[in-house]
Coordinates of C-alpha atoms in Angstrom, one line a residue:
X147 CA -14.3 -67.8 51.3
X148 CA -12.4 -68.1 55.1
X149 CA -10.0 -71.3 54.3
X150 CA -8.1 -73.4 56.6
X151 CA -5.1 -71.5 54.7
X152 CA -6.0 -68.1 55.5
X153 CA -6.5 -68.8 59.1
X154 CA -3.2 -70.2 59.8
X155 CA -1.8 -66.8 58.2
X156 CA -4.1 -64.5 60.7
X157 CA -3.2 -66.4 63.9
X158 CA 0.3 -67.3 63.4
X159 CA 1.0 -63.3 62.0
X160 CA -1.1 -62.2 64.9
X161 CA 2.0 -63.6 66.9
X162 CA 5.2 -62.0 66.1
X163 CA 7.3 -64.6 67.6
X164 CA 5.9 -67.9 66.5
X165 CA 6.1 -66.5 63.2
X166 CA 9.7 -65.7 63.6
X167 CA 10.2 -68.9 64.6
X168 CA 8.0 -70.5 61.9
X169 CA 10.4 -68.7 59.2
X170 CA 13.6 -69.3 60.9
X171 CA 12.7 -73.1 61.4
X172 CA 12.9 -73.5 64.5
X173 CA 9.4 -74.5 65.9
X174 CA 7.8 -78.1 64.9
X175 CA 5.2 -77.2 62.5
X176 CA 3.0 -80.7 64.1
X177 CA 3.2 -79.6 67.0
X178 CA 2.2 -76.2 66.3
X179 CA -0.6 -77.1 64.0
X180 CA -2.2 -79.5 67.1
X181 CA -1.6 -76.3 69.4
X182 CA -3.5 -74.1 66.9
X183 CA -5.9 -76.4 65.5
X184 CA -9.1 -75.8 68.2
X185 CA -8.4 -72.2 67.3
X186 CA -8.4 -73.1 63.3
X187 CA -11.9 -75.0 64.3
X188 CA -13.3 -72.5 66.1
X189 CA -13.3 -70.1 63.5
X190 CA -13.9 -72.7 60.4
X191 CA -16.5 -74.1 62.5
X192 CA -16.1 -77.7 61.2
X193 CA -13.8 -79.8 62.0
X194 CA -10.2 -79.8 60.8
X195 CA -7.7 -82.7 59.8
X196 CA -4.5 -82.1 61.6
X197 CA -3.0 -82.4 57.8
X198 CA -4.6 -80.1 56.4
X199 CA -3.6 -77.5 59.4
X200 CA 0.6 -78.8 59.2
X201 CA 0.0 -78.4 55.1
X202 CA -1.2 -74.8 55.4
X203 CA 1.3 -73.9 57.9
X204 CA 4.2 -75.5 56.2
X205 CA 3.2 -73.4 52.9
X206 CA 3.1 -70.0 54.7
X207 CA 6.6 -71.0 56.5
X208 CA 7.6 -71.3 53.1
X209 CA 6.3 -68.2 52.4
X210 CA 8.0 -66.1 54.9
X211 CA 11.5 -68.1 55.3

């Protein structure tokens, strides 16, 4: 099952530097999630809350810091 989880992972790992930044803490996770969120949708293909995308992304910066 495709979450809103695992597609944070695949397009912020598909970008070397975002992720960096991501880890490092230097990038606003909000604003990232609203850049990224049509993208999240787009594959989903529902809707997102813009919680639920900051939520996911704040877990894998977790994971990679």
């Amino acid at each position: 099952m495709v979450t809103v989880s695992h597609i944070v992972k695949k397009i912020v790992s598909g970008q070397p530097f975002v992720e960096e930044a991501l880890g490092s803490r230097i990038i606003s996770v909000a604003n990232l999630a609203e850049q990224i969120l049509p993208k999240i949708e787009q594959e989903l293909g529902k809707k997102v809350k813009h919680a639920a995308a900051v939520m996911a992304l704040r877990r894998y910066a977790d994971e990679i810091a």
